[in-house]
XYZ file of C-alpha atoms in Angstrom:
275
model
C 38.466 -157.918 78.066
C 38.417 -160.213 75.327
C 39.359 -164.042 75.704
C 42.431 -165.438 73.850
C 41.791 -168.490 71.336
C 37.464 -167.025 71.244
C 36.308 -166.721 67.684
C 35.786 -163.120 66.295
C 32.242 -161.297 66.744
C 30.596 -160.448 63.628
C 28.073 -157.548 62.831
C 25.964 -157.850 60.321
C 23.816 -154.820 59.213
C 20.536 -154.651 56.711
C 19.679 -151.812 54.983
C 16.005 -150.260 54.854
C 14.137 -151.536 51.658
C 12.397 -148.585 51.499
C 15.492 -146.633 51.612
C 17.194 -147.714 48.027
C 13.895 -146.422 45.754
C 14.601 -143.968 43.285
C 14.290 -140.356 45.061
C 13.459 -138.763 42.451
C 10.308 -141.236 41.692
C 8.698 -139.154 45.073
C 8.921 -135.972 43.370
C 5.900 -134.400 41.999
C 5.675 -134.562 38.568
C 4.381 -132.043 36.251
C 1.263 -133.169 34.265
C 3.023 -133.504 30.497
C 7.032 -133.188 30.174
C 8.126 -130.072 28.618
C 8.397 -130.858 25.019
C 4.662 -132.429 25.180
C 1.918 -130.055 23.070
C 0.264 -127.729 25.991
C 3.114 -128.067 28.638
C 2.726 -123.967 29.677
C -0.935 -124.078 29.334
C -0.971 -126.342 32.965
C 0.607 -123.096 34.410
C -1.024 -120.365 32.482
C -4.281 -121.631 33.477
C -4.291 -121.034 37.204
C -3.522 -116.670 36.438
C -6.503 -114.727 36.050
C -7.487 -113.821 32.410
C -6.352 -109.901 31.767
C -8.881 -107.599 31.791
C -9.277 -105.948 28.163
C -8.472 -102.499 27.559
C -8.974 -100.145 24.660
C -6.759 -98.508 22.590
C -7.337 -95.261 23.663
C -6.213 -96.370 27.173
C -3.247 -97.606 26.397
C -1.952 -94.334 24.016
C -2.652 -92.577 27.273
C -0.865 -95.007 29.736
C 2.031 -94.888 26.947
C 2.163 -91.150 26.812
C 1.119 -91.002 23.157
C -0.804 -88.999 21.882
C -4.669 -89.553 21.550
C -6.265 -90.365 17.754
C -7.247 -87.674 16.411
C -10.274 -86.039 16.414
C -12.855 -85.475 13.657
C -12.264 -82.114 11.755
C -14.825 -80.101 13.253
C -13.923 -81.181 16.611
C -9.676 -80.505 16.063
C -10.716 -76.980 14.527
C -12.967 -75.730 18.086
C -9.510 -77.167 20.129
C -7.245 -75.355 18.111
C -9.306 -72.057 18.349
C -9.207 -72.789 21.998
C -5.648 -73.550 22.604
C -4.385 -70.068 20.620
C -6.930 -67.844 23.543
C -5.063 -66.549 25.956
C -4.564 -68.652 28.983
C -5.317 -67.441 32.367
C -2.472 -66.260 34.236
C -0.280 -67.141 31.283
C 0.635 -63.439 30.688
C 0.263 -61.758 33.733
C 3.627 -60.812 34.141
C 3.212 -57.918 30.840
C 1.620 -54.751 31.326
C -1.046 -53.741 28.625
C 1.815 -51.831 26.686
C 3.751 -55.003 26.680
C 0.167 -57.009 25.223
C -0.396 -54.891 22.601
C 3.178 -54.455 21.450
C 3.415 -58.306 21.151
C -0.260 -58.461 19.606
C 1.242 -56.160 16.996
C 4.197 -58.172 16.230
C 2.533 -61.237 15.942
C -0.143 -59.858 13.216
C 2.908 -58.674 11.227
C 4.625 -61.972 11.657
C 1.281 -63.666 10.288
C 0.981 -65.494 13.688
C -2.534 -66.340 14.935
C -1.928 -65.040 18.726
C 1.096 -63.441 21.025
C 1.708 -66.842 22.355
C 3.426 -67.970 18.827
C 5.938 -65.493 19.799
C 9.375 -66.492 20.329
C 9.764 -65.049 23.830
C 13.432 -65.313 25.590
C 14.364 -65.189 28.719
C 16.528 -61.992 30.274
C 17.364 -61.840 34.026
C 15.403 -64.316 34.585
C 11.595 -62.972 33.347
C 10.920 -62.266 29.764
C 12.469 -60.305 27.682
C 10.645 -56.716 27.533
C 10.052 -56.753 23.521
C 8.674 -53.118 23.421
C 11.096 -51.518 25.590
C 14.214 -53.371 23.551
C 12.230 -51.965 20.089
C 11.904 -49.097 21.544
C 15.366 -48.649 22.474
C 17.038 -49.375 19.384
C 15.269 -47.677 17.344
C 15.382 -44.273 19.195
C 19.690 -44.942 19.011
C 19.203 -45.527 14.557
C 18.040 -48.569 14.814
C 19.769 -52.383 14.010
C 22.494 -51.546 11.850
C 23.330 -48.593 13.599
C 23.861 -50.121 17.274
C 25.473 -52.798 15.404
C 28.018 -50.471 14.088
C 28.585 -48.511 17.192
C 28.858 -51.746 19.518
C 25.600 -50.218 21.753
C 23.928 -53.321 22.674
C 25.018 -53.183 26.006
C 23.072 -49.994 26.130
C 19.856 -52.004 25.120
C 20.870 -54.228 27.887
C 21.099 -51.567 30.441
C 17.344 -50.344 29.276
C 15.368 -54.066 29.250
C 17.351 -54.409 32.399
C 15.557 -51.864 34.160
C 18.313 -50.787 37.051
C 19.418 -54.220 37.561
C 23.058 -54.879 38.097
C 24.774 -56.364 34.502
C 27.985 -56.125 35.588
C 28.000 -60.728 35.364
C 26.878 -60.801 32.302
C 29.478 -61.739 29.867
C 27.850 -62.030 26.468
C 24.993 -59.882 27.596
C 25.235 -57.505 24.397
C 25.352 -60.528 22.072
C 22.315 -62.467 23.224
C 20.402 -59.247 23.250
C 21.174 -58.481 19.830
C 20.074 -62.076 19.063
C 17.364 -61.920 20.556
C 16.217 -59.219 18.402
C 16.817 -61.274 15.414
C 14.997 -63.978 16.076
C 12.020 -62.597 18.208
C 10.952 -60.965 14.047
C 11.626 -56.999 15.699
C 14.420 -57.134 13.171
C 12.191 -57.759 10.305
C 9.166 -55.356 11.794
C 11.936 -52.729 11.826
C 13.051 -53.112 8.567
C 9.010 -53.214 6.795
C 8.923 -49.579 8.493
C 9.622 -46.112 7.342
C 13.471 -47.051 7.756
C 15.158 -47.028 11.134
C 13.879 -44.748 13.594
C 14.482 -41.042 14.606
C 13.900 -38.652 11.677
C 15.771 -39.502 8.339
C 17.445 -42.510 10.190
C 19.632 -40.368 12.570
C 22.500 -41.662 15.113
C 22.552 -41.020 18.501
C 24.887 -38.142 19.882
C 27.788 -38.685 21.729
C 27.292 -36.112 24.731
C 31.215 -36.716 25.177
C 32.589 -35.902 21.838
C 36.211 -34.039 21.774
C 36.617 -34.773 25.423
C 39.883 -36.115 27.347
C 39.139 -39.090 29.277
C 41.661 -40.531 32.003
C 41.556 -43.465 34.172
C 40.251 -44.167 37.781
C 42.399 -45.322 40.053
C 41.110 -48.412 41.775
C 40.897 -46.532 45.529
C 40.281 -43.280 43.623
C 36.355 -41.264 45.214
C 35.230 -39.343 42.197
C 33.185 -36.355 43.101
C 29.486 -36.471 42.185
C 28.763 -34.617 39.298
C 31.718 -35.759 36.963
C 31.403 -37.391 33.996
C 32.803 -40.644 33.747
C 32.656 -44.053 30.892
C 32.865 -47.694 31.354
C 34.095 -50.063 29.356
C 32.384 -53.041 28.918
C 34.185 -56.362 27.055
C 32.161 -58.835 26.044
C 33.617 -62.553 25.457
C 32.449 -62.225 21.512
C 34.794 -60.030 21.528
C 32.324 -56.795 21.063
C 33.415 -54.178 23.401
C 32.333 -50.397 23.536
C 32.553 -47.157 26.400
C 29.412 -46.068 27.831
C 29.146 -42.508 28.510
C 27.652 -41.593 32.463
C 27.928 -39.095 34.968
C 28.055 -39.940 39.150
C 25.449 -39.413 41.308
C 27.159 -40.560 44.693
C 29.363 -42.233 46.371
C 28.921 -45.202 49.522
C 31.672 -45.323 51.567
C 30.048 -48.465 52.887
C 30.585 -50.665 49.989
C 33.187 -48.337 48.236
C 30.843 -48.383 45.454
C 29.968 -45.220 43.199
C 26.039 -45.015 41.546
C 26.194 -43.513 38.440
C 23.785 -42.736 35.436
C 24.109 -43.757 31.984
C 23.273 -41.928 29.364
C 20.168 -44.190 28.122
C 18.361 -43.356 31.636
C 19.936 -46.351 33.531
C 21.568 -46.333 36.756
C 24.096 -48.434 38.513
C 26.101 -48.759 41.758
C 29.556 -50.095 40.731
C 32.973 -50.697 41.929
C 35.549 -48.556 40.063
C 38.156 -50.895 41.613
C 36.510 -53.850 39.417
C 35.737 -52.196 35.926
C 37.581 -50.132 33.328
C 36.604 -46.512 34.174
C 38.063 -43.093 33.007
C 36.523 -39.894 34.069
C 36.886 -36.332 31.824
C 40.668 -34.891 32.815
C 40.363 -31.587 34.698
């Protein structure tokens, strides 16, 4: 306890010397300020040097394309890239081979592999059995005229089920455009079967009516189906029923242009020949 009438006790502190210098004079300086000639060259110096590459290295690590090659040497890769490539074709038969090497001499192209070549139902288009097709029915203007693409369909289909394919018949008839068949057709002797003939309408004169959706037509009867396409093209295809499966409730029938289908009456537009 402190006395009364004792003087006050004073503390009196000293600060480190050593503490008041300049932090910032402890810091590590860099060799030459920033604005001095050379400053980067202090840091630049302790990387490696790059190691050179040529030109054709980097075209190749850019994905550009290579210089090119002396004449002689660009003429013996160009013969080599229009060969045929193995396995590049294997999918055609020989019919298929030499219907395309045909079209591509008349087309002036050096190989079949110039060809425009579309895709139908996922593997290419059959060229010779769509040429075929069309001109055995009168050929280009005449399918065009009677809506029948859908019948070309049915044929480069080869039995398989069309019945999602909206704009089918328009992409077929495209395709014949710009594939050249349109132009091979029309530097022959005209269109097809003798003196440019139309196909026959097997059902000519004859009363249609239609299905009912639950309705089991007998086998034997003839029936069409009407097929809309979202172009707008729309046309009845003539075919007679070859069965019924009560399993699916699903009728197989056969068209007219050698094609068969199992369908659902319920689903489509279909009239069969009144009794």
């Amino acid at each position: 306890m402190a006395t009364v009438g004792a003087p006050p006790l004073k503390v009196i502190m000293k600060a480190d010397p050593s503490s008041l210098e300049d932090p910032a004079a402890k810091r590590p300086r860099a060799s030459a300020p920033w604005f001095a000639e050379g400053w980067v060259r202090q840091f630049t110096d302790l990387a490696p040097n790059p190691t050179p590459v040529d030109r054709t290295t980097l075209l190749e690590l850019r994905g550009a394309a290579p210089p090119a090659a002396p004449p002689a040497a660009l003429a013996e890769a160009t013969a080599r890239a229009v060969k045929p490539v193995h396995t590049q074709d294997d999918h055609l038969d020989e019919a298929e081979r030499a219907f395309r090497d045909d079209l591509a001499s008349f087309l002036k192209f050096r190989s079949r592999h110039e060809l425009y070549s579309p895709i139908f139902l996922g593997v290419p288009l059959p060229m010779r059995k769509v040429f075929k097709k069309v001109r055995a029915m009168g050929g280009y203007r005449a399918v065009c005229d009677s809506k029948l693409w859908m019948r070309v369909c049915r044929e480069a289909a080869g039995g398989k089920d069309l019945s999602g394919q909206t704009s089918a018949s328009f992409a077929m008839r495209r395709n014949y455009e710009k594939t050249g068949m349109l132009e091979w057709e029309q530097s022959l002797d005209g269109t097809s079967l003798g003196g440019g003939a139309a196909a026959i309408d097997p059902d000519a004169g004859k009363v249609f009516v239609p299905v009912a959706a639950e309705e089991i037509v007998p086998t034997g009867t003839r029936v069409r189906v009407l097929w809309n396409e979202e172009n707008g093209e729309s046309a009845w295809y003539g075919a007679s029923v070859r069965g019924y499966d009560a399993a699916v409730k699903k009728h197989h029938v056969a068209y007219d242009d050698d094609t068969e289908e199992t369908i659902d009456f319920g689903e489509e537009k279909v009239e069969r020949v009144a009794e």
